[in-house]
Amino acid sequence: MVALVLLALISSVLYGSLSLSATSWDRGEAKAAQADDMRQTGEFLRQALAAEHPLRLHKAVDQPLYFAGATDSLAFAGATPGRVGGGIYYFRIALAPSGESSRLLLSRTIPDYSALKPPTFDGADASVLADGITQLKFSYFGRDPDANETVEPTWRDRWDDPQILPLLIRMDVKTAQGVMWPPLMVEPRIAPEAGCRGWDANRRRCVGS
């Protein structure tokens, strides 16, 4: 009887240890997957935004940029690598509902060079950058439209200047487990007049048609 009781106790301890090990292993794999998503997404976005293409709507008044910076989404023009087809696309980063959390999606569509406004993303191709995301926030560092360089730039939740890109773009992401990704900070490397047929330095606007 004593031997059976000891065997039962030992078995119980072993089962608990194995269960704890399995749980720890699963959590470790989940954390590793999240870290991989975070690393790959951050690296891709850093490269894409830093090398943003100065695509403009040349048929529209003042030739605004293909750029839309909101609190919960970011749209910009960029090039895809030659190994995946190449070409210039209009991208959007945003969340899409997926169960109790959301997916971080990268959508892309082909620009219409004769359009008067950027295309929508209805029916656009999309790739999942990360799963299990509950919060996505973009911030933009720069000046108000028409402000000169003597004005101190500030952070804001959206970007309203259609002619000039922000000096910095910041992305904050929170996972379903409550983990915050390290803030992604990117500096677009494009001169203000990029993509213009003519540039009015005083008004800081494109001119000509």
Tab-separated table of C-alpha atoms in Angstrom:
chain	number	residue	atom	x	y	z
A	1	MET	CA	0.000	0.000	0.000
A	2	VAL	CA	2.813	2.361	0.921
A	3	ALA	CA	4.555	1.588	-2.374
A	4	LEU	CA	1.373	2.256	-4.343
A	5	VAL	CA	0.832	5.563	-2.558
A	6	LEU	CA	4.429	6.618	-3.259
A	7	LEU	CA	4.069	5.567	-6.913
A	8	ALA	CA	0.883	7.631	-7.209
A	9	LEU	CA	2.596	10.664	-5.681
A	10	ILE	CA	5.605	10.304	-7.959
A	11	SER	CA	3.355	9.909	-11.007
A	12	SER	CA	1.368	12.988	-10.004
A	13	VAL	CA	4.553	15.041	-9.643
A	14	LEU	CA	5.896	13.785	-12.974
A	15	TYR	CA	2.616	14.532	-14.759
A	16	GLY	CA	2.557	18.057	-13.300
A	17	SER	CA	6.157	18.641	-14.352
A	18	LEU	CA	5.516	17.388	-17.888
A	19	SER	CA	2.359	19.486	-18.169
A	20	LEU	CA	4.217	22.573	-16.958
A	21	SER	CA	7.045	21.888	-19.396
A	22	ALA	CA	4.607	21.507	-22.304
A	23	THR	CA	2.838	24.740	-21.359
A	24	SER	CA	6.153	26.557	-21.070
A	25	TRP	CA	7.220	25.147	-24.439
A	26	ASP	CA	3.992	26.319	-26.093
A	27	ARG	CA	4.376	29.778	-24.571
A	28	GLY	CA	7.980	29.904	-25.696
A	29	GLU	CA	6.975	28.995	-29.260
A	30	ALA	CA	4.214	31.620	-29.223
A	31	LYS	CA	6.642	34.288	-28.012
A	32	ALA	CA	9.186	33.239	-30.630
A	33	ALA	CA	6.527	33.493	-33.358
A	34	GLN	CA	5.509	36.956	-32.134
A	35	ALA	CA	9.123	38.085	-32.020
A	36	ASP	CA	9.640	36.796	-35.561
A	37	ASP	CA	6.509	38.617	-36.796
A	38	MET	CA	7.695	41.779	-35.077
A	39	ARG	CA	11.199	41.564	-36.513
A	40	GLN	CA	10.140	40.787	-40.090
A	41	THR	CA	7.357	43.382	-40.111
A	42	GLY	CA	9.593	46.065	-38.652
A	43	GLU	CA	12.385	45.376	-41.107
A	44	PHE	CA	10.051	45.370	-44.110
A	45	LEU	CA	8.298	48.589	-43.114
A	46	ARG	CA	11.561	50.324	-42.319
A	47	GLN	CA	12.917	49.544	-45.781
A	48	ALA	CA	9.643	50.325	-47.586
A	49	LEU	CA	9.015	53.669	-45.879
A	50	ALA	CA	12.615	54.826	-45.971
A	51	ALA	CA	12.665	54.246	-49.737
A	52	GLU	CA	9.172	55.588	-50.419
A	53	HIS	CA	8.519	56.475	-54.051
A	54	PRO	CA	7.547	60.144	-54.713
A	55	LEU	CA	4.528	59.233	-56.812
A	56	ARG	CA	2.179	62.154	-57.425
A	57	LEU	CA	-1.250	62.705	-58.945
A	58	HIS	CA	-0.049	64.828	-61.839
A	59	LYS	CA	-3.559	65.349	-63.187
A	60	ALA	CA	-4.788	66.833	-59.897
A	61	VAL	CA	-4.355	70.424	-58.696
A	62	ASP	CA	-0.920	70.955	-57.039
A	63	GLN	CA	0.034	67.341	-57.852
A	64	PRO	CA	-0.459	65.834	-54.347
A	65	LEU	CA	1.521	62.823	-53.182
A	66	TYR	CA	0.211	59.297	-53.013
A	67	PHE	CA	0.273	59.394	-49.209
A	68	ALA	CA	-2.474	59.150	-46.583
A	69	GLY	CA	-1.441	59.196	-42.949
A	70	ALA	CA	-4.255	58.447	-40.473
A	71	THR	CA	-4.157	57.348	-36.833
A	72	ASP	CA	-5.022	53.722	-37.583
A	73	SER	CA	-3.714	53.314	-41.146
A	74	LEU	CA	-0.957	54.431	-43.486
A	75	ALA	CA	-1.014	54.465	-47.285
A	76	PHE	CA	2.040	55.226	-49.425
A	77	ALA	CA	3.567	54.514	-52.837
A	78	GLY	CA	6.498	52.144	-53.057
A	79	ALA	CA	8.328	49.720	-55.287
A	80	THR	CA	8.297	45.941	-54.954
A	81	PRO	CA	11.542	43.991	-55.440
A	82	GLY	CA	12.233	42.597	-58.901
A	83	ARG	CA	12.154	39.017	-57.577
A	84	VAL	CA	8.435	39.392	-56.794
A	85	GLY	CA	7.480	41.143	-60.012
A	86	GLY	CA	8.726	44.684	-59.441
A	87	GLY	CA	6.778	47.826	-60.231
A	88	ILE	CA	5.267	50.722	-58.291
A	89	TYR	CA	2.263	50.030	-56.064
A	90	TYR	CA	0.087	51.982	-53.674
A	91	PHE	CA	0.305	50.231	-50.275
A	92	ARG	CA	-1.828	50.454	-47.146
A	93	ILE	CA	-1.030	49.176	-43.652
A	94	ALA	CA	-4.103	48.647	-41.458
A	95	LEU	CA	-5.836	46.165	-39.146
A	96	ALA	CA	-8.475	43.688	-40.325
A	97	PRO	CA	-10.784	41.890	-37.828
A	98	SER	CA	-9.926	38.229	-37.206
A	99	GLY	CA	-11.886	36.638	-34.351
A	100	GLU	CA	-11.304	38.352	-31.004
A	101	SER	CA	-8.233	40.182	-32.284
A	102	SER	CA	-7.074	41.492	-35.667
A	103	ARG	CA	-4.527	40.895	-38.364
A	104	LEU	CA	-1.978	43.446	-39.469
A	105	LEU	CA	-2.498	43.611	-43.231
A	106	LEU	CA	-0.459	45.065	-46.061
A	107	SER	CA	-2.746	45.776	-49.033
A	108	ARG	CA	-1.556	46.860	-52.453
A	109	THR	CA	-3.158	48.198	-55.601
A	110	ILE	CA	-1.896	49.558	-58.916
A	111	PRO	CA	-1.926	53.369	-59.224
A	112	ASP	CA	-3.898	55.016	-62.023
A	113	TYR	CA	-1.575	57.657	-63.477
A	114	SER	CA	-4.464	59.540	-65.073
A	115	ALA	CA	-6.582	59.691	-61.887
A	116	LEU	CA	-7.479	62.807	-59.924
A	117	LYS	CA	-7.394	60.994	-56.566
A	118	PRO	CA	-5.669	57.896	-55.161
A	119	PRO	CA	-7.338	54.522	-55.729
A	120	THR	CA	-9.309	52.697	-53.047
A	121	PHE	CA	-8.269	49.320	-51.673
A	122	ASP	CA	-11.545	47.522	-52.398
A	123	GLY	CA	-10.621	44.065	-53.663
A	124	ALA	CA	-6.898	44.795	-53.400
A	125	ASP	CA	-4.316	42.046	-52.885
A	126	ALA	CA	-3.344	41.720	-49.228
A	127	SER	CA	-0.663	39.966	-47.196
A	128	VAL	CA	-0.787	39.191	-43.470
A	129	LEU	CA	2.141	40.791	-41.658
A	130	ALA	CA	1.159	39.609	-38.153
A	131	ASP	CA	-1.711	37.837	-36.341
A	132	GLY	CA	-3.196	38.496	-32.917
A	133	ILE	CA	-2.978	42.292	-32.981
A	134	THR	CA	-5.368	44.465	-30.955
A	135	GLN	CA	-4.005	47.966	-31.493
A	136	LEU	CA	-2.248	49.838	-34.290
A	137	LYS	CA	-1.343	53.503	-34.020
A	138	PHE	CA	0.577	55.787	-36.358
A	139	SER	CA	2.092	59.147	-35.406
A	140	TYR	CA	3.670	61.774	-37.653
A	141	PHE	CA	6.355	64.335	-36.866
A	142	GLY	CA	6.344	67.492	-38.954
A	143	ARG	CA	4.891	70.949	-39.539
A	144	ASP	CA	1.445	72.181	-40.503
A	145	PRO	CA	0.726	72.724	-44.219
A	146	ASP	CA	2.241	75.981	-45.501
A	147	ALA	CA	4.392	76.396	-42.363
A	148	ASN	CA	7.956	77.516	-43.009
A	149	GLU	CA	11.072	75.909	-41.589
A	150	THR	CA	11.259	78.358	-38.677
A	151	VAL	CA	8.214	76.643	-37.137
A	152	GLU	CA	9.100	73.838	-34.741
A	153	PRO	CA	7.802	70.439	-35.933
A	154	THR	CA	5.501	68.490	-33.595
A	155	TRP	CA	3.948	65.044	-33.319
A	156	ARG	CA	0.387	64.610	-34.558
A	157	ASP	CA	-2.095	61.723	-35.052
A	158	ARG	CA	-2.632	62.309	-38.765
A	159	TRP	CA	-0.800	63.902	-41.680
A	160	ASP	CA	-2.693	66.634	-43.522
A	161	ASP	CA	-0.059	68.049	-45.884
A	162	PRO	CA	-0.586	66.510	-49.360
A	163	GLN	CA	2.639	68.026	-50.713
A	164	ILE	CA	5.330	67.092	-48.211
A	165	LEU	CA	6.020	63.890	-46.308
A	166	PRO	CA	6.410	63.960	-42.526
A	167	LEU	CA	9.917	64.157	-41.123
A	168	LEU	CA	9.328	60.991	-39.090
A	169	ILE	CA	6.723	58.240	-39.034
A	170	ARG	CA	6.131	56.182	-35.890
A	171	MET	CA	4.166	52.933	-35.611
A	172	ASP	CA	3.026	51.398	-32.294
A	173	VAL	CA	1.557	47.877	-32.173
A	174	LYS	CA	-0.054	45.987	-29.275
A	175	THR	CA	-0.683	42.227	-29.353
A	176	ALA	CA	-3.647	40.282	-27.972
A	177	GLN	CA	-1.432	39.222	-25.045
A	178	GLY	CA	-0.951	42.873	-24.091
A	179	VAL	CA	2.650	43.003	-25.336
A	180	MET	CA	3.774	46.232	-26.999
A	181	TRP	CA	6.174	45.953	-29.903
A	182	PRO	CA	9.178	48.261	-29.735
A	183	PRO	CA	8.111	51.517	-31.474
A	184	LEU	CA	9.067	51.577	-35.140
A	185	MET	CA	10.476	54.975	-36.162
A	186	VAL	CA	11.204	55.710	-39.825
A	187	GLU	CA	12.541	58.779	-41.619
A	188	PRO	CA	11.309	59.044	-45.231
A	189	ARG	CA	14.349	59.861	-47.365
A	190	ILE	CA	12.748	62.063	-50.021
A	191	ALA	CA	13.301	65.733	-50.783
A	192	PRO	CA	10.167	67.937	-50.612
A	193	GLU	CA	10.190	68.636	-54.360
A	194	ALA	CA	10.548	64.955	-55.316
A	195	GLY	CA	8.188	63.938	-58.079
A	196	CYS	CA	7.198	67.518	-58.998
A	197	ARG	CA	7.467	68.887	-62.533
A	198	GLY	CA	8.131	72.266	-60.947
A	199	TRP	CA	8.564	73.402	-57.334
A	200	ASP	CA	7.589	76.692	-55.688
A	201	ALA	CA	10.065	76.991	-52.797
A	202	ASN	CA	8.125	79.843	-51.165
A	203	ARG	CA	4.763	78.084	-51.123
A	204	ARG	CA	6.395	74.659	-50.799
A	205	ARG	CA	4.064	73.325	-53.465
A	206	CYS	CA	4.296	71.686	-56.868
A	207	VAL	CA	3.600	73.947	-59.826
A	208	GLY	CA	3.041	73.332	-63.508
A	209	SER	CA	1.029	70.590	-65.134
